[in-house]
């Protein structure tokens, strides 16, 4: 595991500072169409202490609009998934889905919480 010190800024709240690694990322950005100027980036981190940080960046490049940033430090992968769903009216958005899928591949605990296993 490659641990780095991270500082995640948040609108209207204190920054989150931690040592950890990014385990998942997703984006709705494309270099054409409407997603060129407005898009969402989602990052999921695992901290040195075993917690998780979810970071959602709503980016705009339109003049007069402002990008927004929110993040949360959470205890479990299940809390990360629920927090990301709450950010998108109860369902994972495309960027969150991509970030969770990557995190599930890179972190076995995240994988257990993200995948619904049926027998």
C-alpha positions as a printed Julia matrix, in Angstrom:
119×3 Matrix{Float64}:
   0.0     0.0     0.0
   1.36    3.43   -0.99
   0.34    5.91    1.72
   0.41    9.66    1.07
  -0.78   12.68    3.01
  -3.97   14.1     1.48
  -5.92   17.3     2.08
  -9.48   17.29    0.78
 -11.19   20.69    0.69
 -14.91   20.97    1.28
 -17.35   23.81    0.62
 -18.73   25.19    3.86
 -16.72   22.86    6.09
 -13.2    22.2     7.33
 -10.77   20.33    5.09
 -10.18   16.64    5.77
  -6.48   15.78    6.25
  -5.33   12.16    6.39
  -2.63    9.72    5.39
  -3.88    7.01    3.08
  -4.27    5.79   -0.47
  -6.83    6.3    -3.21
  -8.61    3.01   -3.88
 -11.28    4.19   -6.31
 -12.05    6.95   -8.8
 -14.78    7.72  -11.31
 -15.74   10.62  -13.57
 -18.48   11.75  -15.91
 -15.99   13.95  -17.8
 -15.59   13.63  -21.55
 -13.84   15.81  -24.08
 -16.98   16.38  -26.12
 -20.61   17.21  -25.63
 -22.19   18.58  -22.47
 -19.86   16.7   -20.13
 -16.9    18.74  -21.36
 -17.96   21.77  -19.32
 -19.89   20.2   -16.39
 -18.91   16.92  -14.83
 -18.46   15.04  -11.58
 -15.31   13.42  -10.2
 -15.57   10.95   -7.31
 -12.62    9.61   -5.29
 -12.57    7.0    -2.53
  -9.64    6.69   -0.14
  -8.68    4.23    2.62
  -6.85    5.9     5.49
  -3.86    4.57    7.39
  -6.19    4.03   10.36
  -8.63    1.92    8.32
 -11.36    4.52    7.76
 -12.64    5.69    4.38
 -12.94    9.12    2.79
 -15.37    9.85   -0.03
 -14.73   12.97   -2.12
 -17.25   14.34   -4.66
 -16.26   17.22   -6.93
 -18.96   18.8    -9.11
 -16.89   20.68  -11.69
 -18.11   23.43  -13.98
 -16.15   25.4   -16.52
 -19.03   27.71  -17.41
 -18.42   31.39  -16.75
 -20.45   32.58  -13.78
 -20.91   29.08  -12.31
 -18.97   27.74   -9.38
 -17.61   24.23   -8.85
 -18.54   22.53   -5.58
 -16.73   20.1    -3.35
 -17.94   17.84   -0.59
 -16.34   14.98    1.25
 -16.87   12.83    4.3
 -14.74   10.67    6.57
 -16.62    7.42    7.17
 -16.01    4.31    9.24
 -17.06    1.57    6.81
 -17.37    0.91    3.08
 -21.16    0.51    3.52
 -21.29    4.06    4.92
 -19.36    5.29    1.86
 -21.85    3.69   -0.52
 -24.84    5.14    1.38
 -23.24    8.61    1.56
 -22.64    8.55   -2.21
 -26.23    7.44   -2.82
 -27.51   10.29   -0.64
 -25.52   12.69   -2.84
 -27.53   11.5    -5.87
 -31.14   11.14   -4.71
 -30.79    7.58   -3.41
 -28.89    5.93   -6.28
 -25.25    5.8    -7.27
 -24.45    8.15  -10.13
 -22.13    7.04  -12.93
 -18.97    8.51  -11.37
 -19.81    7.04   -7.94
 -20.55    3.65   -9.47
 -17.16    3.65  -11.25
 -15.36    4.7    -8.06
 -17.09    1.99   -6.0
 -16.35   -0.7    -8.59
 -12.66    0.24   -8.61
 -12.56    0.42   -4.79
 -14.15   -3.06   -4.6
 -11.32   -4.42   -6.77
  -8.61   -2.7    -4.72
  -9.94   -3.26   -1.19
 -11.41   -6.59   -0.09
 -13.47   -5.0     2.72
 -14.96   -2.54    0.28
 -15.72   -5.39   -2.1
 -17.66   -7.26    0.61
 -19.8    -4.19    1.3
 -20.32   -3.15   -2.31
 -21.19   -6.49   -3.89
 -24.52   -8.08   -3.03
 -23.81  -11.78   -2.67
 -26.77  -14.13   -2.98
 -26.74  -17.9    -2.34
